[in-house]
Coordinates of C-alpha atoms and ligand atoms in Angstrom, one line a residue:
X8 CA 11.1 78.4 145.8
X9 CA 10.3 75.5 148.0
X10 CA 12.1 72.2 147.9
X11 CA 13.3 72.5 144.4
X12 CA 15.7 69.7 143.7
X13 CA 18.0 69.7 140.7
X14 CA 20.0 66.8 139.5
X15 CA 23.2 67.4 137.6
X16 CA 26.5 66.0 137.0
X17 CA 28.7 66.3 140.0
X18 CA 32.2 67.3 139.8
X19 CA 33.8 64.2 141.2
X20 CA 36.6 66.0 142.9
X21 CA 34.3 67.6 145.5
X22 CA 32.5 65.7 148.1
X23 CA 30.6 66.4 151.3
X24 CA 27.4 68.3 151.8
X25 CA 26.6 71.7 153.0
X26 CA 23.7 73.9 153.8
X27 CA 23.9 77.7 154.3
X28 CA 22.6 80.9 153.2
X29 CA 23.4 81.8 149.6
X30 CA 25.1 84.8 148.1
X31 CA 23.9 85.3 144.6
X32 CA 26.7 86.9 142.5
X33 CA 24.4 87.7 139.6
X34 CA 23.6 91.0 141.2
X35 CA 27.1 92.1 140.5
X36 CA 26.5 92.0 136.8
X37 CA 27.2 95.4 135.2
X38 CA 25.2 97.2 132.6
X39 CA 27.2 99.3 130.2
X40 CA 25.7 102.1 128.2
X41 CA 27.1 103.7 125.1
X42 CA 28.0 107.4 125.6
X43 CA 29.4 110.0 123.3
X44 CA 32.5 111.7 124.6
X45 CA 33.9 115.2 124.3
X46 CA 37.6 114.6 124.6
X47 CA 39.3 111.5 123.2
X48 CA 42.5 112.3 125.0
X49 CA 40.7 112.5 128.4
X50 CA 38.9 109.2 127.7
X51 CA 42.2 107.4 126.9
X52 CA 43.7 108.8 130.0
X53 CA 40.8 107.5 132.0
X54 CA 41.2 104.0 130.4
X55 CA 45.0 104.0 131.1
X56 CA 44.4 104.9 134.7
X57 CA 41.9 102.0 135.1
X58 CA 44.4 99.6 133.5
X59 CA 47.1 100.8 135.9
X60 CA 45.0 100.3 139.0
X61 CA 44.0 96.9 137.7
X62 CA 47.6 96.0 137.2
X63 CA 48.3 96.8 140.8
X64 CA 45.4 94.8 142.0
X65 CA 46.4 91.8 139.9
X66 CA 50.0 92.0 141.1
X67 CA 48.7 91.9 144.7
X68 CA 46.5 88.9 143.9
X69 CA 49.5 87.2 142.3
X70 CA 51.5 87.6 145.5
X71 CA 48.6 86.6 147.7
X72 CA 48.1 83.4 145.6
X73 CA 51.7 82.6 145.4
X74 CA 52.0 82.8 149.2
X75 CA 48.8 81.2 150.2
X76 CA 47.8 78.8 147.5
X77 CA 50.7 77.8 145.2
X78 CA 52.9 78.7 142.2
X79 CA 50.8 76.8 139.7
X80 CA 47.6 78.7 140.7
X81 CA 49.5 82.0 140.8
X82 CA 50.3 81.5 137.1
X83 CA 46.7 82.5 136.3
X84 CA 47.5 86.0 137.3
X85 CA 50.7 86.0 135.2
X86 CA 48.3 85.3 132.3
X87 CA 46.1 88.3 133.4
X88 CA 49.2 90.5 133.6
X89 CA 50.0 89.5 130.0
X90 CA 46.5 90.4 128.9
X91 CA 46.9 93.8 130.6
X92 CA 50.2 94.3 128.7
X93 CA 48.7 93.3 125.3
X94 CA 49.2 96.2 122.9
X95 CA 46.9 94.6 120.3
X96 CA 44.0 94.3 122.7
X97 CA 44.2 97.8 124.1
X98 CA 45.2 99.3 120.7
X99 CA 41.9 98.2 119.4
X100 CA 40.1 99.7 122.3
X101 CA 41.9 103.0 121.9
X102 CA 41.2 103.0 118.2
X103 CA 37.5 102.5 118.9
X104 CA 37.4 105.4 121.3
X105 CA 39.2 107.6 118.7
X106 CA 37.1 106.7 115.6
X107 CA 33.7 106.3 117.2
X108 CA 34.1 108.9 120.0
X109 CA 32.6 106.6 122.6
X110 CA 33.2 106.0 126.3
X111 CA 36.1 103.7 127.3
X112 CA 34.0 101.1 129.1
X113 CA 31.7 100.6 126.0
X114 CA 34.7 100.4 123.6
X115 CA 36.4 97.9 125.9
X116 CA 33.3 95.8 126.2
X117 CA 32.9 95.6 122.5
X118 CA 36.5 94.7 121.8
X119 CA 36.4 92.1 124.6
X120 CA 33.2 90.5 123.3
X121 CA 34.8 90.1 119.9
X122 CA 37.9 88.5 121.4
X123 CA 35.8 86.2 123.6
X124 CA 33.8 85.0 120.6
X125 CA 37.0 84.1 118.7
X126 CA 38.3 82.2 121.6
X127 CA 35.1 80.4 122.4
X128 CA 34.7 79.3 118.8
X129 CA 38.1 77.6 118.8
X130 CA 38.2 73.9 118.8
X131 CA 40.4 73.7 121.8
X132 CA 39.3 73.5 125.4
X133 CA 42.3 75.3 126.7
X134 CA 41.7 78.3 124.4
X135 CA 38.0 78.3 125.3
X136 CA 38.9 78.6 129.0
X137 CA 41.1 81.6 128.1
X138 CA 38.0 83.5 127.1
X139 CA 37.2 83.5 130.8
X140 CA 40.6 85.1 131.7
X141 CA 40.0 87.9 129.2
X142 CA 36.5 88.5 130.6
X143 CA 37.9 88.5 134.1
X144 CA 40.5 91.2 133.2
X145 CA 38.0 93.3 131.3
X146 CA 35.4 93.2 134.1
X147 CA 38.0 94.4 136.5
X148 CA 38.9 97.4 134.3
X149 CA 35.3 98.2 133.7
X150 CA 34.6 98.2 137.4
X151 CA 37.4 100.6 137.9
X152 CA 36.1 102.9 135.1
X153 CA 32.6 102.9 136.6
X154 CA 33.8 103.1 140.2
X155 CA 31.9 100.0 141.2
X156 CA 32.7 98.2 144.4
X157 CA 32.3 94.4 144.2
X158 CA 31.4 91.9 146.8
X159 CA 34.7 91.2 148.6
X160 CA 34.9 87.5 149.0
X161 CA 37.8 87.9 151.3
X162 CA 35.8 89.9 153.8
X163 CA 32.5 88.1 154.5
X164 CA 30.9 88.2 158.0
X165 CA 28.9 85.0 157.8
X166 CA 29.2 81.6 156.3
X167 CA 27.9 81.5 152.7
X168 CA 27.4 79.4 149.7
X169 CA 28.2 81.3 146.5
X170 CA 26.0 80.9 143.5
X171 CA 27.4 82.3 140.3
X172 CA 27.3 82.1 136.6
X173 CA 31.0 81.1 136.7
X174 CA 33.7 82.1 139.1
X175 CA 36.7 83.9 137.8
X176 CA 40.1 82.8 139.1
X177 CA 40.3 86.2 140.9
X178 CA 37.1 85.4 142.8
X179 CA 38.3 81.9 143.8
X180 CA 41.8 83.1 144.8
X181 CA 40.4 85.7 147.3
X182 CA 37.8 83.5 148.9
X183 CA 37.9 83.4 152.6
X184 CA 38.0 79.6 153.2
X185 CA 36.5 80.0 156.7
X186 CA 33.4 81.8 155.4
X187 CA 32.9 80.4 151.9
X188 CA 31.8 76.9 152.6
X189 CA 31.0 76.0 149.1
X190 CA 30.1 77.3 145.6
X191 CA 27.7 76.3 142.8
X192 CA 28.1 77.6 139.3
X193 CA 26.0 77.4 136.2
X194 CA 28.9 76.9 133.8
X195 CA 32.5 75.9 134.0
X196 CA 34.0 72.5 133.6
X197 CA 36.2 70.2 135.7
X198 CA 39.3 71.7 134.1
X199 CA 38.4 75.3 134.5
X200 CA 40.9 77.2 136.5
X201 CA 38.4 78.1 139.3
X202 CA 37.5 74.4 139.7
X203 CA 41.2 73.5 139.9
X204 CA 41.7 76.2 142.5
X205 CA 38.8 75.1 144.5
X206 CA 40.1 71.6 144.6
X207 CA 43.4 72.8 145.9
X208 CA 41.7 74.9 148.5
X209 CA 39.4 72.0 149.3
X210 CA 36.3 74.1 149.0
X211 CA 33.3 72.0 148.1
X212 CA 31.9 73.0 144.8
X213 CA 29.5 71.9 142.1
X214 CA 29.7 73.1 138.6
X215 CA 27.4 73.1 135.6
X216 CA 24.0 73.5 137.5
X217 CA 21.9 75.2 134.8
X218 CA 19.3 77.6 135.9
X219 CA 20.5 77.8 139.5
X220 CA 20.8 81.6 139.4
X221 CA 17.2 82.2 138.4
X222 CA 16.0 80.0 141.2
X223 CA 18.0 81.4 144.1
X224 CA 17.9 84.8 145.8
X225 CA 20.2 86.2 148.5
X226 CA 19.5 84.7 151.9
X227 CA 17.9 81.5 150.6
X228 CA 18.8 78.4 152.5
X229 CA 20.6 75.9 150.3
X230 CA 21.6 72.3 150.7
X231 CA 24.0 70.8 148.2
X232 CA 25.4 67.4 148.2
X233 CA 28.5 66.6 146.2
X234 CA 28.1 62.9 146.8
X235 CA 24.6 62.7 145.4
X236 CA 25.0 65.6 142.9
X237 CA 21.9 67.4 144.1
X238 CA 21.0 70.9 145.1
X239 CA 17.9 71.7 147.3
X240 CA 16.7 75.3 147.6
X241 CA 14.8 76.3 150.8
X242 CA 14.3 72.8 152.1
X243 CA 11.5 72.1 154.5
X244 CA 12.4 71.3 158.1
X245 CA 12.4 67.6 157.7
X246 CA 14.7 67.6 154.7
X247 CA 17.0 70.0 156.5
X248 CA 17.1 67.7 159.5
X249 CA 17.7 64.7 157.2
X250 CA 20.7 66.4 155.6
X251 CA 22.1 67.8 158.9
X252 CA 22.1 64.2 160.1
X253 CA 23.8 63.1 156.9
X254 CA 26.4 65.8 157.2
X255 CA 27.1 64.8 160.8
X256 CA 27.5 61.2 159.8
X257 CA 29.8 62.3 157.0
X258 CA 32.0 64.3 159.3
X259 CA 32.1 61.5 161.8
X260 CA 33.1 59.1 159.1
X261 CA 35.8 61.5 158.0
X262 CA 37.1 61.7 161.6
X263 CA 37.1 57.9 161.8
X264 CA 39.1 57.7 158.6
X265 CA 41.7 60.1 160.1
X266 CA 42.4 57.4 162.8
X267 CA 43.8 55.2 160.0
X268 CA 46.7 57.6 159.3
X269 CA 50.0 55.8 159.9
X270 CA 48.4 52.4 159.9
X271 CA 49.3 49.8 157.3
X272 CA 47.0 48.9 154.4
X273 CA 46.7 45.2 155.3
X274 CA 43.9 42.7 155.1
X275 CA 42.7 40.9 158.2
X276 CA 44.6 37.8 157.1
X277 CA 47.9 39.7 156.7
X278 CA 48.0 40.6 152.9
X279 CA 49.8 43.9 152.7
X280 CA 49.3 46.2 149.7
X281 CA 50.3 49.8 148.9
X282 CA 47.9 52.7 148.6
X283 CA 49.4 55.5 146.7
X284 CA 48.2 58.7 145.0
X285 CA 47.6 60.2 141.6
X286 CA 48.9 63.7 141.1
X287 CA 49.1 66.3 138.3
X288 CA 51.4 68.9 139.7
X289 CA 54.0 69.1 142.6
X290 CA 51.4 71.1 144.6
X291 CA 49.2 68.1 144.8
X292 CA 51.7 66.5 147.2
X293 CA 50.2 68.4 150.1
X294 CA 46.9 66.4 149.6
X295 CA 48.9 63.2 149.5
X296 CA 50.7 63.8 152.7
X297 CA 47.5 65.0 154.4
X298 CA 45.8 61.7 153.4
X299 CA 48.8 59.5 154.3
X300 CA 49.6 58.2 150.8
X301 CA 52.3 55.5 150.8
X302 CA 53.8 57.1 147.7
X303 CA 52.9 58.4 144.2
X304 CA 51.5 55.8 141.8
X305 CA 50.9 58.1 138.9
X306 CA 52.4 61.6 138.3
X307 CA 50.7 62.8 135.1
X308 CA 53.5 64.9 133.7
X309 CA 51.6 66.2 130.7
X310 CA 50.3 69.1 132.8
X311 CA 53.8 70.6 132.8
X312 CA 53.4 70.8 129.0
X313 CA 49.9 72.2 129.0
X314 CA 48.6 75.8 129.6
X315 CA 51.7 77.4 128.0
X316 CA 53.1 78.5 124.6
X317 CA 56.4 76.6 124.4
X318 CA 57.9 73.3 125.5
X319 CA 59.1 73.2 129.1
X320 CA 62.8 73.2 129.4
X321 CA 64.8 70.3 130.9
X322 CA 65.6 72.5 133.9
X323 CA 61.9 73.3 134.6
X324 CA 61.0 69.6 134.4
X325 CA 64.0 68.7 136.6
X326 CA 62.8 71.1 139.3
X327 CA 59.3 69.7 139.3
X328 CA 60.3 66.1 139.4
X329 CA 62.9 66.8 142.1
X330 CA 60.4 68.6 144.2
X331 CA 58.0 65.6 144.2
X332 CA 60.8 63.0 144.8
X333 CA 62.3 65.0 147.6
X334 CA 58.9 65.6 149.3
X335 CA 58.0 61.9 149.2
X336 CA 61.4 60.4 149.8
X337 CA 61.9 57.4 150.6
X338 CA 58.4 56.5 149.4
X339 CA 58.1 55.4 145.8
X340 CA 57.2 57.9 143.1
X341 CA 56.0 56.6 139.7
X342 CA 56.4 59.3 137.1
X343 CA 54.7 58.7 133.8
X344 CA 56.3 60.0 130.7
X345 CA 54.4 62.4 128.5
X346 CA 50.9 61.3 127.7
X347 CA 49.4 64.1 125.5
X348 CA 46.9 63.6 122.7
X349 CA 43.4 62.3 123.2
X350 CA 41.6 64.9 125.4
X351 CA 44.9 66.5 126.4
X352 CA 45.9 69.0 123.8
X353 CA 49.1 70.9 123.5
X354 CA 48.5 73.6 120.9
X355 CA 52.1 74.7 120.3
X356 CA 53.0 71.3 119.0
X357 CA 50.8 71.9 116.0
X358 CA 49.5 68.4 115.8
X359 CA 47.1 67.8 112.9
X360 CA 43.4 67.4 113.8
X361 CA 42.4 63.8 113.9
X362 CA 39.2 61.9 113.4
X363 CA 39.8 59.7 116.4
X364 CA 42.3 61.5 118.7
X365 CA 42.1 58.7 121.4
X366 CA 43.2 56.2 118.7
X367 CA 45.7 58.5 117.2
X368 CA 49.0 60.3 117.6
X369 CA 49.3 60.3 121.4
X370 CA 51.4 59.4 124.4
X371 CA 54.3 57.0 123.6
X372 CA 53.5 57.1 119.9
X373 CA 54.2 60.8 119.8
X374 CA 57.3 60.4 122.0
X375 CA 58.8 57.7 119.8
X376 CA 58.3 60.1 116.9
X377 CA 59.4 63.3 118.4
X378 CA 62.4 61.7 120.1
X379 CA 64.0 65.0 121.1
X380 CA 61.1 66.0 123.2
X381 CA 61.1 62.5 124.8
X382 CA 64.9 62.7 125.5
X383 CA 64.6 66.0 127.3
X384 CA 62.0 64.6 129.7
X385 CA 64.1 61.4 130.3
X386 CA 67.2 63.5 131.0
X387 CA 65.2 65.6 133.5
X388 CA 63.8 62.4 135.1
X389 CA 67.2 60.7 135.4
X390 CA 68.9 63.8 136.9
X391 CA 66.1 64.1 139.4
X392 CA 66.3 60.4 140.4
X393 CA 69.1 61.0 142.9
X394 CA 66.6 62.9 145.1
X395 CA 64.2 60.1 145.9
X396 CA 62.8 56.7 144.9
X397 CA 61.9 57.2 141.2
X398 CA 60.1 54.7 139.0
X399 CA 59.7 55.6 135.3
X400 CA 56.5 54.5 133.5
X401 CA 55.6 54.5 129.8
X402 CA 52.0 55.2 128.8
X403 CA 49.8 53.7 126.0
X404 CA 52.2 50.9 125.1
X405 CA 50.4 48.6 122.6
X406 CA 53.2 46.3 121.4
X407 CA 56.5 44.8 122.4
X408 CA 58.3 46.9 119.7
X409 CA 57.1 50.1 121.3
X410 CA 58.3 49.1 124.7
X411 CA 61.7 48.0 123.5
X412 CA 62.1 51.2 121.5
X413 CA 61.2 53.3 124.6
X414 CA 63.7 51.4 126.7
X415 CA 66.4 51.8 124.0
X416 CA 65.9 55.6 124.1
X417 CA 66.1 55.5 127.9
X418 CA 69.5 53.6 127.6
X419 CA 70.8 56.2 125.1
X420 CA 69.9 59.0 127.5
X421 CA 71.7 57.2 130.3
X422 CA 74.8 56.8 128.1
X423 CA 74.7 60.5 127.3
X424 CA 74.6 61.4 130.9
X425 CA 77.4 58.9 131.7
X426 CA 79.6 60.6 129.1
X427 CA 78.8 64.0 130.6
X428 CA 79.6 62.7 134.0
X429 CA 76.1 63.5 135.2
X430 CA 74.8 61.4 138.2
X431 CA 71.6 59.4 138.3
X432 CA 70.3 56.6 140.5
X433 CA 71.3 53.1 139.6
X434 CA 68.2 51.3 140.7
X435 CA 65.4 53.0 138.8
X436 CA 62.5 50.6 138.1
X437 CA 61.0 50.9 134.6
X438 CA 57.4 50.0 134.1
X439 CA 54.5 50.4 131.7
X440 CA 50.9 51.1 131.8
X441 CA 48.5 48.5 130.6
X442 CA 45.7 50.5 129.1
X443 CA 45.4 49.0 125.6
X444 CA 43.8 45.6 125.1
X445 CA 46.6 44.4 122.9
X446 CA 49.1 45.0 125.7
X447 CA 46.9 43.2 128.2
X448 CA 46.7 40.2 125.8
X449 CA 50.4 39.9 125.4
X450 CA 51.2 40.9 129.0
X451 CA 53.0 37.6 129.6
X452 CA 55.5 38.7 126.9
X453 CA 55.7 42.3 128.1
X454 CA 56.2 41.3 131.7
X455 CA 59.6 39.9 130.8
X456 CA 60.8 43.4 129.8
X457 CA 59.6 45.6 132.7
X458 CA 59.8 45.9 136.5
X459 CA 56.1 46.6 137.0
X460 CA 52.7 47.1 135.3
X461 CA 50.2 49.7 136.2
X462 CA 46.7 49.1 134.8
X463 CA 45.2 52.3 133.4
X464 CA 41.5 51.3 133.6
X465 CA 40.2 54.7 132.4
X466 CA 41.6 53.9 128.9
X467 CA 41.5 50.1 129.2
X468 CA 37.7 50.2 129.7
X469 CA 37.2 52.6 126.7
X470 CA 39.4 50.6 124.4
X471 CA 38.1 47.1 125.4
X472 CA 34.5 48.0 125.1
X473 CA 34.8 50.6 122.3
X474 CA 33.1 53.3 124.4
X475 CA 34.6 56.8 124.2
X476 CA 35.3 57.8 127.8
X477 CA 34.3 61.5 127.1
X478 CA 31.0 60.7 125.4
X479 CA 28.1 61.5 127.8
X480 CA 25.5 59.8 125.5
X481 CA 27.0 56.4 125.9
X482 CA 28.1 56.8 129.5
X483 CA 25.9 53.9 130.6
X484 CA 28.1 51.6 128.5
X485 CA 31.3 52.7 130.1
X486 CA 31.3 50.2 132.9
X487 CA 34.1 48.9 135.1
X488 CA 32.0 45.8 136.0
X489 CA 32.0 44.7 132.4
X490 CA 33.1 41.0 132.5
X491 CA 35.6 41.6 129.6
X492 CA 37.3 44.2 131.6
X493 CA 37.4 42.1 134.8
X494 CA 38.8 39.2 132.9
X495 CA 41.6 41.3 131.3
X496 CA 42.6 42.7 134.6
X497 CA 42.8 39.2 136.2
X498 CA 44.9 38.1 133.2
X499 CA 47.3 41.0 133.5
X500 CA 47.8 40.5 137.3
X501 CA 48.4 36.7 136.8
X502 CA 50.8 37.3 133.9
X503 CA 52.8 39.9 135.9
X504 CA 53.0 37.7 138.9
X505 CA 54.2 34.7 136.9
X506 CA 57.1 36.8 135.8
X507 CA 57.8 38.0 139.3
X508 CA 56.8 41.6 138.8
X509 CA 54.4 43.7 140.9
X510 CA 51.2 44.9 139.4
X511 CA 49.4 48.2 140.3
X512 CA 46.4 50.1 139.0
X513 CA 46.1 53.9 138.6
X514 CA 42.8 54.3 136.8
X515 CA 39.7 55.5 138.7
X516 CA 38.7 51.9 139.3
X517 CA 41.5 51.5 141.8
X518 CA 39.7 53.8 144.2
X519 CA 36.2 52.3 143.7
X520 CA 35.0 51.0 147.1
X521 CA 33.0 48.2 145.5
X522 CA 35.9 46.9 143.3
X523 CA 38.7 47.3 145.8
X524 CA 37.9 43.9 147.5
X525 CA 37.7 42.1 144.2
X526 CA 41.1 43.6 143.2
X527 CA 42.5 42.4 146.5
X528 CA 41.1 39.0 145.7
X529 CA 42.8 39.0 142.3
X530 CA 46.2 39.9 144.0
X531 CA 46.7 43.5 142.9
X532 CA 49.8 44.8 144.7
X533 CA 49.4 48.6 144.5
X534 CA 46.3 50.9 144.3
X535 CA 46.8 54.4 143.1
X536 CA 43.9 56.9 143.4
X537 CA 43.0 60.6 144.1
X538 CA 44.3 61.6 147.6
X539 CA 40.8 62.0 148.9
X540 CA 40.0 58.3 148.4
X541 CA 43.0 56.9 150.1
X542 CA 41.9 56.5 153.7
X543 CA 38.5 55.1 152.7
X544 CA 40.3 52.5 150.6
X545 CA 42.6 51.6 153.6
X546 CA 39.6 51.1 155.8
X547 CA 38.0 48.7 153.3
X548 CA 41.2 46.7 152.9
X549 CA 41.7 46.4 156.7
X550 CA 38.1 45.1 157.0
X551 CA 38.4 42.2 154.6
X552 CA 40.1 38.8 154.2
X553 CA 42.2 38.2 151.2
X554 CA 41.4 34.5 151.1
X555 CA 37.6 35.2 151.1
X556 CA 38.0 37.8 148.4
X557 CA 40.0 35.5 146.2
X558 CA 37.1 33.0 146.3
X559 CA 34.6 35.7 145.3
X560 CA 36.9 37.0 142.6
X561 CA 37.1 33.5 141.1
X562 CA 33.4 33.3 141.0
X563 CA 33.0 36.7 139.4
X564 CA 35.3 35.7 136.5
X565 CA 32.5 33.3 135.2
X566 CA 29.6 35.8 135.4
X567 CA 28.2 36.9 132.0
X568 CA 27.1 40.5 132.5
X569 CA 28.2 43.7 134.2
X570 CA 24.9 43.8 136.0
X571 CA 25.4 40.3 137.5
X572 CA 29.0 41.2 138.5
X573 CA 27.8 44.2 140.3
X574 CA 24.9 42.4 142.0
X575 CA 27.2 39.5 143.1
X576 CA 29.5 42.0 144.7
X577 CA 26.6 43.8 146.4
X578 CA 25.2 40.6 147.7
X579 CA 28.5 39.0 148.9
X580 CA 30.6 41.9 150.2
X581 CA 29.6 44.3 152.9
X582 CA 31.4 47.6 152.5
X583 CA 31.0 49.8 155.6
Ligands
LIG605 C1 44.1 55.5 132.6 O1 44.0 55.5 131.4 O2 43.5 54.8 133.4 C2 45.0 56.5 133.2 C3 45.3 56.5 134.5 O3 45.5 57.5 132.4 P1 44.7 58.8 132.0 O4 43.5 58.9 132.8 O5 45.7 59.9 132.3 O6 44.5 58.6 130.6
LIG606 MG1 45.3 56.6 130.1

């Protein structure tokens, strides 16, 4: 296969480009034949032995992951242990062996396939992902039963790129980071466990490249570019050289960025801003520290509530918040209260299916309705506040009434803690996200009631332009350069400043190299982004003049189309 180039959606969390020999995992696929057995008893014994060995392996993987990667990632193997202890699952396998007198591996495969189908047909992304866990566990037992040795990703003797249908969490956890320099999968989404693990391990990866397995064989040379979102199989010499140069430049650029660690985020004419990071779990702190974040601008706490069967306790939450606050102290940490609903489902809350979940029962609306859940989180936050510099932020506020109600509940929780003699910090700032147009429009009124605003452009763009942020078909309409969005942002910053509060941004737009100068020109005080974007943003800010950007921002406000806004930026601002 010469020079085959495939375009696909890149997984935005991974960047960089790589070329190396490939290892095609398709070869490890197992064919299972149906066989009649003589002794049911012996067959069940064989099955139980394979389950036992699998348990030991998973236990070892759990310990390895806990020690080398993190608690959050190790949880995957807790889930695997639960599957291995599931009497319903293995009861059905045993039943099949008994009644049909068939071999254990075939019975297991049939029961597993039935379970997977049920999970995959569920209308819930999380449950769909669980199908992969069941497959992972069942494959492990089947390999035991058949005595198959698999490619050991922890013991490779040369650098490889892994090509696979999808990678199981066990595969990803064992990967030798020195040897596996990247992976490409046919399936899997940005929220699949293997993608999450790869992100934590900082292994470049691209997911969702259909047809890649059929086009690659072991030993092929592969270039993949996370920036461009392209894969090239067996490139010619010239292409290889071109990408080697690109890789060198990329590495050089990354090294240059490292020099900016410890330096302030300040424009040439002395305007200092804060560049902080977005996180989802306490483990993400490592990436923030590595990239010299000046604090946390958005801790999405909903992940504590997801991937489980019951609500997290106050204690569990307290520990998570404390960990982040302590690790960042004295830097600021903005923790957002629960923002579930929309694309973030929590199955155990049994929320009715809605026609328009993004316009529905979500975030602060849910918290003001289920006050007990909200209060538990606020208690945990307040108790943790003594360990660092906490700022509390409410999501999805769309009216003054909602904001006042949320603040009232916070006061009630403070009073409860006072009466119990429980300590909390006295100077906690309280802010809100501006992600609904109605909030942006009355931001002059809302600004009187909070200590800060953080603009959530991911939602603000979708609500302002009526473009579903998850809908690929209308992706071209989801545009941060849209003049309506630009005008709303300017209005919010001005209204915040008139009331003397600081204004930040924690949507993806805050880390967009083309828009950072404009936001500086509009006077944004704080930029919150994924850790990997921080040093690049600092470099851009240190290379521009606030005064000049202000002039450009003022001109942009009058432009009529997104295209003209983008072109004006391209023509007037040089970014690296
Ligand atoms: C936003 O809407 O911009 C935001 C940061 O929140 P989330 O992406 O979690 O909805
Ligand atoms: Mg949002």
